[in-house]
Amino acid sequence: MSNIVVLISGNGSNLQAIIDSVKNGAIEGRISAVISNRPGVFGLERAEKAGIPAITVDHTKFTSRADFEQALSQTIDQYQPDVLVLAGFMRILSSEFVQHYLGKMLNIHPSLLPKYPGLNTHRRVLENGDKEHGTSVHFVTAELDGGPIIAQRSIHVTADDTEESLQQKIQQQEHKLYPEVVSWLCNGRVQFKDGKAWLDNQVISI
Ligand SMILES: Nc1nc2c(c(=O)[nH]1)N[C@@H](CN(C=O)c1ccc(C(=O)N[C@@H](CCC(=O)O)C(=O)O)cc1)CN2
Ligand SMILES: NCC(=O)N[C@@H]1O[C@H](COP(=O)([O-])[O-])[C@@H](O)[C@H]1O
Protein backbone atom coordinates (compact mmCIF):
# COMPACT_ATOMS: atom_id res chain seq x y z
CA MET A 1 0.00 0.00 0.00
CA SER A 2 1.77 3.16 -1.20
CA ASN A 3 1.89 6.27 0.93
CA ILE A 4 0.81 9.33 -1.07
CA VAL A 5 1.22 13.03 -0.27
CA VAL A 6 -0.50 15.57 -2.53
CA LEU A 7 0.63 19.18 -2.96
CA ILE A 8 -1.97 21.74 -4.10
CA SER A 9 -2.41 25.48 -4.49
CA GLY A 10 -6.10 25.86 -5.32
CA ASN A 11 -9.39 24.20 -6.23
CA GLY A 12 -8.13 20.62 -5.99
CA SER A 13 -10.27 18.96 -8.68
CA ASN A 14 -7.36 16.67 -9.56
CA LEU A 15 -6.89 15.97 -5.86
CA GLN A 16 -10.58 15.02 -5.70
CA ALA A 17 -10.17 12.63 -8.63
CA ILE A 18 -7.28 10.96 -6.81
CA ILE A 19 -9.22 10.84 -3.51
CA ASP A 20 -12.11 9.16 -5.34
CA SER A 21 -9.79 6.67 -7.04
CA VAL A 22 -8.18 5.71 -3.73
CA LYS A 23 -11.66 5.27 -2.25
CA ASN A 24 -12.89 3.00 -5.09
CA GLY A 25 -9.68 0.97 -5.07
CA ALA A 26 -8.35 2.07 -8.47
CA ILE A 27 -5.27 3.44 -6.70
CA GLU A 28 -3.53 0.96 -4.36
CA GLY A 29 -2.47 3.58 -1.87
CA ARG A 30 -3.50 5.95 0.86
CA ILE A 31 -3.29 9.74 0.88
CA SER A 32 -1.48 10.55 4.13
CA ALA A 33 -1.60 14.32 3.78
CA VAL A 34 -2.61 17.19 1.52
CA ILE A 35 -0.36 20.25 1.71
CA SER A 36 -1.16 23.65 0.19
CA ASN A 37 1.15 26.64 -0.22
CA ARG A 38 -1.92 28.86 -0.11
CA PRO A 39 -4.30 29.06 2.91
CA GLY A 40 -8.04 28.66 2.66
CA VAL A 41 -8.17 27.05 -0.79
CA PHE A 42 -11.03 24.68 -1.64
CA GLY A 43 -8.64 21.78 -2.09
CA LEU A 44 -7.99 21.86 1.66
CA GLU A 45 -11.75 21.54 2.28
CA ARG A 46 -11.82 18.55 -0.06
CA ALA A 47 -9.09 16.88 2.01
CA GLU A 48 -10.79 17.64 5.35
CA LYS A 49 -14.09 16.25 4.03
CA ALA A 50 -12.25 13.05 3.08
CA GLY A 51 -10.69 12.81 6.53
CA ILE A 52 -7.19 13.54 5.24
CA PRO A 53 -4.81 15.85 7.16
CA ALA A 54 -5.01 19.22 5.39
CA ILE A 55 -1.95 21.37 6.01
CA THR A 56 -0.91 24.83 4.86
CA VAL A 57 2.72 25.82 4.40
CA ASP A 58 2.18 29.40 3.26
CA HIS A 59 5.04 30.47 1.00
CA THR A 60 4.31 34.15 1.69
CA LYS A 61 5.36 33.64 5.33
CA PHE A 62 8.96 32.88 4.36
CA THR A 63 11.65 35.35 3.36
CA SER A 64 13.20 33.02 0.78
CA ARG A 65 12.30 30.10 -1.45
CA ALA A 66 14.91 28.04 0.34
CA ASP A 67 13.27 28.64 3.74
CA PHE A 68 9.84 27.82 2.29
CA GLU A 69 11.14 24.62 0.71
CA GLN A 70 12.87 23.57 3.93
CA ALA A 71 9.58 23.93 5.81
CA LEU A 72 7.70 22.19 3.02
CA SER A 73 10.05 19.19 2.86
CA GLN A 74 10.12 18.87 6.67
CA THR A 75 6.31 18.71 6.60
CA ILE A 76 6.24 16.23 3.69
CA ASP A 77 8.87 13.97 5.22
CA GLN A 78 6.84 13.53 8.42
CA TYR A 79 4.54 11.38 6.23
CA GLN A 80 7.36 9.46 4.50
CA PRO A 81 5.66 9.37 1.08
CA ASP A 82 6.36 6.74 -1.55
CA VAL A 83 4.62 9.01 -4.06
CA LEU A 84 4.51 12.82 -4.08
CA VAL A 85 1.80 14.25 -6.36
CA LEU A 86 1.76 17.86 -7.57
CA ALA A 87 -1.90 18.59 -8.33
CA GLY A 88 -2.13 22.20 -9.39
CA PHE A 89 0.83 23.08 -7.16
CA MET A 90 1.97 26.46 -8.39
CA ARG A 91 5.50 26.98 -7.07
CA ILE A 92 8.66 26.40 -9.06
CA LEU A 93 10.83 23.98 -7.06
CA SER A 94 14.60 24.13 -6.69
CA SER A 95 16.90 21.42 -8.01
CA GLU A 96 17.79 20.53 -4.41
CA PHE A 97 14.15 19.98 -3.48
CA VAL A 98 13.49 17.99 -6.67
CA GLN A 99 16.55 15.80 -6.11
CA HIS A 100 15.24 14.79 -2.69
CA TYR A 101 12.07 13.34 -4.30
CA LEU A 102 13.43 12.42 -7.72
CA GLY A 103 11.61 9.48 -9.23
CA LYS A 104 8.66 9.64 -6.85
CA MET A 105 7.30 13.10 -7.71
CA LEU A 106 4.66 13.59 -10.44
CA ASN A 107 3.13 16.65 -12.01
CA ILE A 108 0.18 17.22 -14.32
CA HIS A 109 0.55 20.07 -16.79
CA PRO A 110 -2.24 21.50 -19.00
CA SER A 111 -0.50 21.27 -22.37
CA LEU A 112 0.89 18.72 -24.81
CA LEU A 113 4.48 19.05 -23.56
CA PRO A 114 7.02 19.96 -24.69
CA LYS A 115 4.71 22.65 -26.08
CA TYR A 116 3.88 25.44 -23.63
CA PRO A 117 5.77 24.80 -20.40
CA GLY A 118 4.95 27.31 -17.67
CA LEU A 119 1.77 29.25 -17.16
CA ASN A 120 -1.28 30.40 -19.14
CA THR A 121 -1.26 27.45 -21.53
CA HIS A 122 -4.91 27.74 -22.61
CA ARG A 123 -4.43 31.40 -23.53
CA ARG A 124 -1.30 30.55 -25.56
CA VAL A 125 -3.10 27.78 -27.44
CA LEU A 126 -5.86 30.23 -28.44
CA GLU A 127 -3.38 32.99 -29.32
CA ASN A 128 -1.54 30.59 -31.64
CA GLY A 129 -4.68 29.18 -33.22
CA ASP A 130 -3.78 25.62 -32.29
CA LYS A 131 -6.37 23.00 -33.27
CA GLU A 132 -5.11 20.47 -30.72
CA HIS A 133 -4.43 20.88 -27.02
CA GLY A 134 -4.05 18.49 -24.11
CA THR A 135 -2.58 17.54 -20.77
CA SER A 136 0.63 15.77 -19.75
CA VAL A 137 1.72 13.80 -16.70
CA HIS A 138 5.45 13.75 -16.11
CA PHE A 139 8.10 13.04 -13.53
CA VAL A 140 9.25 16.27 -11.91
CA THR A 141 12.87 17.26 -12.57
CA ALA A 142 14.75 20.50 -12.06
CA GLU A 143 13.80 21.59 -15.58
CA LEU A 144 10.40 23.27 -15.31
CA ASP A 145 7.80 20.99 -16.97
CA GLY A 146 10.71 19.27 -18.70
CA GLY A 147 10.75 15.95 -16.90
CA PRO A 148 10.17 12.62 -18.69
CA ILE A 149 6.58 12.44 -19.90
CA ILE A 150 4.61 9.41 -18.76
CA ALA A 151 1.25 9.97 -20.50
CA GLN A 152 -0.75 12.55 -22.42
CA ARG A 153 -4.36 13.07 -23.47
CA SER A 154 -5.38 15.43 -26.26
CA ILE A 155 -8.51 17.41 -27.11
CA HIS A 156 -9.70 19.24 -30.21
CA VAL A 157 -9.84 23.04 -30.07
CA THR A 158 -12.92 24.54 -31.73
CA ALA A 159 -13.49 28.07 -32.99
CA ASP A 160 -15.82 28.92 -30.10
CA ASP A 161 -13.42 27.74 -27.40
CA THR A 162 -12.35 30.13 -24.65
CA GLU A 163 -9.76 29.76 -21.89
CA GLU A 164 -12.59 28.62 -19.62
CA SER A 165 -13.99 26.05 -22.05
CA LEU A 166 -10.51 24.70 -22.71
CA GLN A 167 -9.84 24.38 -19.00
CA GLN A 168 -13.08 22.40 -18.63
CA LYS A 169 -12.27 20.10 -21.57
CA ILE A 170 -8.69 19.61 -20.37
CA GLN A 171 -9.69 18.88 -16.78
CA GLN A 172 -12.21 16.26 -17.90
CA GLN A 173 -9.21 14.44 -19.37
CA GLU A 174 -6.98 15.15 -16.37
CA HIS A 175 -9.43 13.64 -13.91
CA LYS A 176 -9.22 10.34 -15.81
CA LEU A 177 -5.51 10.40 -16.67
CA TYR A 178 -3.90 11.50 -13.40
CA PRO A 179 -5.43 8.81 -11.14
CA GLU A 180 -4.40 6.20 -13.71
CA VAL A 181 -0.77 7.35 -13.76
CA VAL A 182 -0.67 7.68 -9.96
CA SER A 183 -1.89 4.07 -9.75
CA TRP A 184 0.91 3.00 -12.12
CA LEU A 185 3.54 4.62 -9.89
CA CYS A 186 1.96 3.11 -6.77
CA ASN A 187 1.93 -0.43 -8.19
CA GLY A 188 5.38 -0.20 -9.78
CA ARG A 189 4.26 -0.36 -13.41
CA VAL A 190 5.87 3.02 -14.06
CA GLN A 191 9.41 3.82 -12.92
CA PHE A 192 12.02 6.56 -13.24
CA LYS A 193 15.33 5.00 -14.35
CA ASP A 194 18.37 6.47 -16.11
CA GLY A 195 16.58 9.80 -16.31
CA LYS A 196 13.73 8.27 -18.30
CA ALA A 197 10.18 7.13 -17.66
CA TRP A 198 9.53 3.40 -18.01
CA LEU A 199 6.18 1.62 -18.24
CA ASP A 200 6.11 -2.18 -17.89
CA ASN A 201 9.92 -2.23 -18.28
CA GLN A 202 9.78 -0.38 -21.60
CA VAL A 203 11.10 3.16 -22.05
CA ILE A 204 8.27 5.61 -22.68
CA SER A 205 9.15 7.77 -25.65
CA ILE A 206 6.66 10.59 -26.07
N1 LIG B 1 11.49 22.24 -10.70
C1 LIG B 1 10.19 22.09 -11.05
N2 LIG B 1 9.24 22.72 -10.32
C2 LIG B 1 7.93 22.58 -10.68
C3 LIG B 1 7.57 21.84 -11.80
C4 LIG B 1 8.61 21.17 -12.54
O1 LIG B 1 8.34 20.45 -13.54
N3 LIG B 1 9.90 21.33 -12.13
N4 LIG B 1 6.23 21.78 -12.23
C5 LIG B 1 5.42 22.89 -11.70
C6 LIG B 1 3.98 22.93 -12.06
N5 LIG B 1 3.82 23.99 -13.08
C7 LIG B 1 3.31 23.61 -14.28
O2 LIG B 1 2.90 22.44 -14.49
C8 LIG B 1 4.15 25.34 -12.80
C9 LIG B 1 3.78 25.91 -11.58
C10 LIG B 1 4.12 27.23 -11.29
C11 LIG B 1 4.83 28.00 -12.21
C12 LIG B 1 5.20 29.41 -11.85
O3 LIG B 1 5.62 30.19 -12.70
N6 LIG B 1 5.07 29.73 -10.56
C13 LIG B 1 5.43 31.08 -10.02
C14 LIG B 1 4.34 31.58 -9.08
C15 LIG B 1 2.96 31.47 -9.71
C16 LIG B 1 1.87 31.59 -8.65
O4 LIG B 1 2.20 31.53 -7.43
O5 LIG B 1 0.69 31.70 -9.06
C17 LIG B 1 6.71 30.97 -9.19
O6 LIG B 1 6.96 29.88 -8.59
O7 LIG B 1 7.38 32.01 -9.11
C18 LIG B 1 5.19 27.45 -13.43
C19 LIG B 1 4.84 26.13 -13.73
C20 LIG B 1 5.56 22.98 -10.20
N7 LIG B 1 6.98 23.18 -9.92
N1 LIG C 1 1.47 24.73 -14.37
C1 LIG C 1 0.67 23.98 -13.45
C2 LIG C 1 -0.79 24.03 -13.84
O1 LIG C 1 -1.24 24.97 -14.48
N2 LIG C 1 -1.50 22.97 -13.46
C3 LIG C 1 -2.91 22.91 -13.75
O2 LIG C 1 -3.63 23.56 -12.71
C4 LIG C 1 -4.94 22.97 -12.67
C5 LIG C 1 -5.22 22.70 -11.22
O3 LIG C 1 -6.58 22.41 -11.09
P1 LIG C 1 -7.10 21.69 -9.73
O4 LIG C 1 -6.54 22.49 -8.59
O5 LIG C 1 -8.59 21.78 -9.86
O6 LIG C 1 -6.58 20.28 -9.76
C6 LIG C 1 -4.89 21.67 -13.50
O7 LIG C 1 -5.60 21.82 -14.71
C7 LIG C 1 -3.41 21.48 -13.77
O8 LIG C 1 -3.15 20.89 -15.04
XYZ file of N, CA and C in Angstrom, residues 27-173:
441
model
N -6.647 3.134 -7.122
C -5.270 3.436 -6.701
C -4.989 2.614 -5.442
N -3.925 1.772 -5.520
C -3.529 0.957 -4.356
C -2.623 1.814 -3.464
N -3.253 2.693 -2.723
C -2.466 3.585 -1.867
C -3.361 4.300 -0.877
N -2.731 5.112 -0.066
C -3.505 5.954 0.859
C -2.907 7.353 0.841
N -3.767 8.360 0.849
C -3.294 9.743 0.881
C -3.076 10.114 2.343
N -1.810 10.291 2.721
C -1.477 10.548 4.132
C -1.620 12.013 4.506
N -1.484 12.877 3.493
C -1.602 14.317 3.778
C -1.788 15.082 2.477
N -2.486 16.214 2.599
C -2.608 17.192 1.516
C -2.004 18.488 2.039
N -1.070 19.047 1.269
C -0.362 20.253 1.707
C -0.543 21.340 0.648
N -0.956 22.514 1.094
C -1.157 23.652 0.192
C -0.189 24.778 0.544
N 0.312 25.464 -0.480
C 1.146 26.643 -0.218
C 0.297 27.902 -0.065
N -1.010 27.728 -0.287
C -1.921 28.860 -0.114
C -2.999 28.503 0.913
N -3.277 29.366 1.894
C -4.297 29.065 2.909
C -5.703 29.201 2.355
N -6.618 28.446 2.913
C -8.038 28.660 2.660
C -8.536 28.212 1.303
N -7.735 27.495 0.539
C -8.174 27.048 -0.789
C -9.144 25.865 -0.674
N -9.984 25.708 -1.707
C -11.027 24.681 -1.643
C -10.443 23.275 -1.594
N -9.268 23.099 -2.157
C -8.638 21.778 -2.092
C -8.422 21.308 -0.667
N -8.168 22.242 0.259
C -7.992 21.863 1.664
C -9.319 21.378 2.258
N -10.435 22.001 1.820
C -11.753 21.543 2.277
C -12.032 20.135 1.758
N -11.630 19.881 0.513
C -11.824 18.547 -0.063
C -11.098 17.490 0.792
N -9.872 17.835 1.195
C -9.090 16.884 2.013
C -9.764 16.655 3.363
N -10.151 17.748 4.029
C -10.792 17.637 5.349
C -12.051 16.789 5.262
N -12.836 17.012 4.193
C -14.095 16.252 4.026
C -13.805 14.761 3.869
N -12.635 14.453 3.287
C -12.254 13.048 3.075
C -11.497 12.486 4.278
N -11.355 13.299 5.321
C -10.689 12.806 6.529
C -9.180 12.735 6.410
N -8.645 13.541 5.502
C -7.195 13.536 5.240
C -6.600 14.788 5.882
N -5.447 14.654 6.595
C -4.806 15.848 7.162
C -4.563 16.916 6.104
N -5.089 18.111 6.352
C -5.013 19.220 5.387
C -4.144 20.308 5.997
N -2.985 20.521 5.420
C -1.954 21.367 6.014
C -1.608 22.516 5.076
N -1.375 23.683 5.643
C -0.914 24.833 4.860
C 0.521 25.175 5.233
N 1.370 25.258 4.224
C 2.716 25.822 4.403
C 2.743 27.031 3.471
N 2.429 28.177 4.028
C 2.176 29.402 3.257
C 3.490 30.023 2.797
N 3.725 29.999 1.501
C 5.036 30.467 0.997
C 5.259 31.949 1.258
N 4.155 32.699 1.459
C 4.314 34.148 1.693
C 4.848 34.439 3.097
N 4.877 33.443 3.956
C 5.364 33.640 5.332
C 6.875 33.447 5.457
N 7.514 33.143 4.332
C 8.960 32.883 4.363
C 9.702 33.949 3.575
N 10.898 34.262 4.005
C 11.646 35.349 3.356
C 12.431 34.860 2.141
N 12.499 33.542 1.961
C 13.202 33.017 0.783
C 12.543 31.722 0.334
N 12.781 31.385 -0.925
C 12.300 30.105 -1.451
C 12.925 28.949 -0.687
N 14.192 29.110 -0.359
C 14.914 28.041 0.344
C 14.270 27.764 1.698
N 13.911 28.822 2.429
C 13.268 28.643 3.736
C 11.895 28.001 3.578
N 11.155 28.441 2.557
C 9.845 27.819 2.292
C 10.018 26.335 1.989
N 10.963 26.019 1.107
C 11.144 24.621 0.707
C 11.627 23.760 1.864
N 12.421 24.349 2.758
C 12.866 23.570 3.926
C 11.657 23.206 4.804
N 10.790 24.193 5.010
C 9.580 23.933 5.815
C 8.674 22.936 5.116
N 8.559 23.087 3.788
C 7.701 22.189 3.015
C 8.223 20.757 3.088
N 9.506 20.561 2.870
C 10.051 19.191 2.863
C 10.017 18.583 4.261
N 10.214 19.397 5.300
C 10.120 18.867 6.666
C 8.695 18.373 6.938
N 7.709 19.119 6.421
C 6.312 18.710 6.596
C 6.022 17.434 5.808
N 6.443 17.418 4.548
C 6.237 16.235 3.692
C 6.871 15.006 4.321
N 8.111 15.143 4.775
C 8.870 13.971 5.222
C 8.324 13.375 6.519
N 7.506 14.119 7.246
C 6.835 13.528 8.421
C 5.930 12.364 7.992
N 5.477 12.409 6.722
C 4.541 11.382 6.233
C 5.235 10.304 5.412
N 6.539 10.468 5.195
C 7.362 9.465 4.501
C 6.673 8.934 3.234
N 6.399 9.826 2.256
C 5.655 9.374 1.075
C 6.469 8.476 0.153
N 5.790 7.500 -0.429
C 6.356 6.738 -1.545
C 6.107 7.483 -2.858
N 5.017 8.264 -2.867
C 4.617 9.009 -4.065
C 4.245 10.426 -3.644
N 4.805 11.416 -4.339
C 4.506 12.820 -4.081
C 3.850 13.382 -5.338
N 2.610 13.832 -5.209
C 1.799 14.248 -6.358
C 1.605 15.762 -6.336
N 2.066 16.438 -7.387
C 1.759 17.859 -7.566
C 0.455 17.940 -8.342
N -0.565 18.517 -7.711
C -1.903 18.594 -8.327
C -2.354 20.050 -8.347
N -1.854 20.778 -9.326
C -2.125 22.204 -9.388
C -1.264 22.982 -8.403
N -0.117 22.405 -8.062
C 0.825 23.081 -7.162
C 1.596 24.113 -7.970
N 1.555 25.373 -7.515
C 1.974 26.464 -8.386
C 3.262 27.150 -7.951
N 4.199 26.401 -7.395
C 5.495 26.980 -7.066
C 6.593 26.231 -7.823
N 7.506 27.001 -8.412
C 8.663 26.400 -9.056
C 9.592 25.894 -7.963
N 10.031 24.632 -8.097
C 10.829 23.980 -7.059
C 12.309 23.951 -7.442
N 13.151 24.094 -6.431
C 14.603 24.134 -6.685
C 15.120 22.751 -7.055
N 16.293 22.705 -7.656
C 16.899 21.422 -8.013
C 17.190 20.595 -6.757
N 17.526 21.263 -5.661
C 17.791 20.531 -4.411
C 16.522 19.832 -3.909
N 15.418 20.553 -3.928
C 14.147 19.976 -3.483
C 13.776 18.812 -4.396
N 13.874 19.028 -5.699
C 13.489 17.994 -6.672
C 14.330 16.736 -6.485
N 15.635 16.942 -6.257
C 16.546 15.801 -6.114
C 16.124 14.901 -4.949
N 15.631 15.536 -3.888
C 15.237 14.787 -2.692
C 14.071 13.829 -2.985
N 13.254 14.161 -3.984
C 12.074 13.343 -4.296
C 12.122 12.763 -5.710
N 13.310 12.835 -6.312
C 13.432 12.424 -7.721
C 12.979 10.971 -7.923
N 12.090 10.812 -8.899
C 11.607 9.482 -9.226
C 10.341 9.093 -8.509
N 9.934 9.904 -7.549
C 8.663 9.635 -6.854
C 7.710 10.819 -6.924
N 8.108 11.875 -7.649
C 7.299 13.099 -7.706
C 6.724 13.280 -9.116
N 5.389 13.420 -9.165
C 4.664 13.586 -10.437
C 4.048 14.977 -10.521
N 3.863 15.422 -11.753
C 3.126 16.650 -12.006
C 2.189 16.451 -13.184
N 1.060 17.181 -13.152
C 0.184 17.218 -14.324
C 0.207 18.649 -14.857
N 0.375 18.753 -16.166
C 0.551 20.068 -16.791
C -0.439 20.213 -17.945
N -1.162 21.342 -18.010
C -2.237 21.495 -18.999
C -1.728 21.925 -20.383
N -0.878 21.081 -20.965
C -0.501 21.274 -22.370
C 0.069 19.956 -22.885
N 0.222 19.877 -24.209
C 0.894 18.716 -24.806
C 2.391 19.020 -24.806
N 3.039 18.794 -23.646
C 4.477 19.046 -23.556
C 5.195 18.282 -24.669
N 6.289 18.799 -25.215
C 7.023 19.964 -24.685
C 6.478 21.332 -25.091
N 5.305 21.337 -25.772
C 4.706 22.649 -26.076
C 4.227 23.304 -24.767
N 4.452 24.613 -24.674
C 3.882 25.443 -23.627
C 4.200 25.051 -22.187
N 5.467 24.906 -21.836
C 5.771 24.801 -20.403
C 5.428 26.120 -19.716
N 5.265 26.078 -18.392
C 4.947 27.311 -17.671
C 3.463 27.554 -17.520
N 3.124 28.841 -17.521
C 1.769 29.245 -17.158
C 0.924 29.632 -18.370
N -0.349 29.845 -18.135
C -1.280 30.396 -19.139
C -1.303 29.603 -20.435
N -1.336 28.287 -20.328
C -1.257 27.449 -21.533
C -2.495 27.584 -22.405
N -3.691 27.662 -21.804
C -4.912 27.743 -22.611
C -4.918 29.024 -23.442
N -4.481 30.117 -22.817
C -4.427 31.400 -23.534
C -3.468 31.304 -24.726
N -2.324 30.648 -24.497
C -1.303 30.551 -25.556
C -1.772 29.693 -26.718
N -2.530 28.650 -26.394
C -3.101 27.784 -27.441
C -4.050 28.588 -28.323
N -4.901 29.394 -27.693
C -5.861 30.227 -28.436
C -5.131 31.289 -29.241
N -4.133 31.917 -28.631
C -3.383 32.989 -29.322
C -2.687 32.461 -30.569
N -2.264 31.173 -30.507
C -1.543 30.591 -31.642
C -2.447 29.862 -32.626
N -3.746 29.833 -32.300
C -4.685 29.177 -33.217
C -4.490 27.673 -33.331
N -3.975 27.082 -32.269
C -3.777 25.619 -32.294
C -5.126 24.899 -32.410
N -5.145 23.802 -33.141
C -6.371 23.001 -33.270
C -6.381 21.818 -32.297
N -5.198 21.566 -31.691
C -5.105 20.467 -30.717
C -4.472 20.989 -29.446
N -4.953 20.498 -28.335
C -4.432 20.883 -27.018
C -4.465 19.609 -26.166
N -3.986 19.699 -24.927
C -4.052 18.490 -24.114
C -3.411 18.665 -22.764
N -3.175 17.556 -22.102
C -2.583 17.542 -20.770
C -1.526 16.444 -20.696
N -0.507 16.691 -19.860
C 0.632 15.770 -19.755
C 0.924 15.453 -18.293
N 1.233 14.202 -18.022
C 1.721 13.797 -16.697
C 3.179 13.408 -16.847
N 4.011 13.991 -15.980
C 5.451 13.751 -16.113
C 6.109 13.627 -14.754
N 7.273 12.989 -14.725
C 8.099 13.045 -13.530
C 8.621 14.465 -13.388
N 8.742 14.918 -12.152
C 9.249 16.265 -11.913
C 10.768 16.230 -11.825
N 11.409 17.091 -12.646
C 12.866 17.264 -12.573
C 13.143 18.746 -12.361
N 14.397 19.090 -12.294
C 14.748 20.496 -12.061
C 14.281 21.381 -13.212
N 14.247 20.805 -14.417
C 13.800 21.585 -15.581
C 12.292 21.769 -15.532
N 11.826 22.980 -15.463
C 10.404 23.265 -15.306
C 9.584 22.627 -16.419
N 8.686 21.699 -16.029
C 7.801 20.993 -16.974
C 8.591 20.266 -18.052
N 9.843 19.921 -17.729
C 10.713 19.267 -18.700
C 11.051 17.834 -18.359
N 10.461 17.320 -17.304
C 10.754 15.953 -16.897
C 10.170 14.926 -17.850
N 10.633 13.668 -17.767
C 10.168 12.624 -18.689
C 8.642 12.462 -18.628
N 8.037 12.539 -19.804
C 6.578 12.442 -19.905
C 6.147 10.987 -19.779
N 5.127 10.766 -18.969
C 4.606 9.412 -18.763
C 3.382 9.163 -19.638
N 2.484 10.137 -19.706
C 1.254 9.969 -20.497
C 0.676 11.329 -20.857
N -0.080 11.331 -21.968
C -0.755 12.547 -22.418
C -2.155 12.202 -22.914
N -3.049 13.166 -22.845
C -4.359 13.066 -23.472
C -4.599 14.359 -24.232
N -5.182 14.226 -25.431
C -5.380 15.426 -26.262
C -6.866 15.706 -26.449
N -7.144 16.976 -26.785
C -8.514 17.408 -27.112
C -8.446 18.251 -28.385
N -9.606 18.356 -29.042
C -9.698 19.243 -30.211
C -10.097 20.633 -29.735
N -9.501 21.643 -30.354
C -9.836 23.042 -30.072
C -10.798 23.521 -31.160
N -11.942 24.069 -30.749
C -12.924 24.545 -31.727
C -12.945 26.076 -31.742
N -13.535 26.612 -32.771
C -13.488 28.072 -32.987
C -14.140 28.850 -31.839
N -15.104 28.211 -31.171
C -15.818 28.924 -30.100
C -15.183 28.689 -28.726
N -14.062 28.002 -28.690
C -13.421 27.741 -27.399
C -12.872 29.010 -26.761
N -12.947 29.064 -25.457
C -12.353 30.132 -24.647
C -11.366 29.494 -23.666
N -10.652 30.332 -22.900
C -9.763 29.757 -21.888
C -10.550 28.889 -20.909
N -11.767 29.359 -20.596
C -12.587 28.624 -19.624
C -13.056 27.292 -20.203
N -13.509 27.318 -21.464
C -13.990 26.053 -22.049
C -12.836 25.074 -22.245
N -11.660 25.595 -22.569
C -10.509 24.705 -22.712
C -10.118 24.093 -21.366
N -10.172 24.918 -20.316
C -9.843 24.376 -18.996
C -10.806 23.242 -18.629
N -12.103 23.448 -18.947
C -13.085 22.400 -18.626
C -12.804 21.122 -19.416
N -12.534 21.283 -20.724
C -12.267 20.101 -21.568
C -10.990 19.394 -21.119
N -9.965 20.182 -20.805
C -8.689 19.611 -20.366
C -8.862 18.871 -19.039
N -9.578 19.497 -18.099
C -9.686 18.884 -16.783
C -10.529 17.621 -16.802
N -11.481 17.539 -17.744
C -12.207 16.265 -17.896
C -11.229 15.129 -18.209
N -10.240 15.429 -19.043
C -9.213 14.438 -19.374
C -8.276 14.199 -18.192
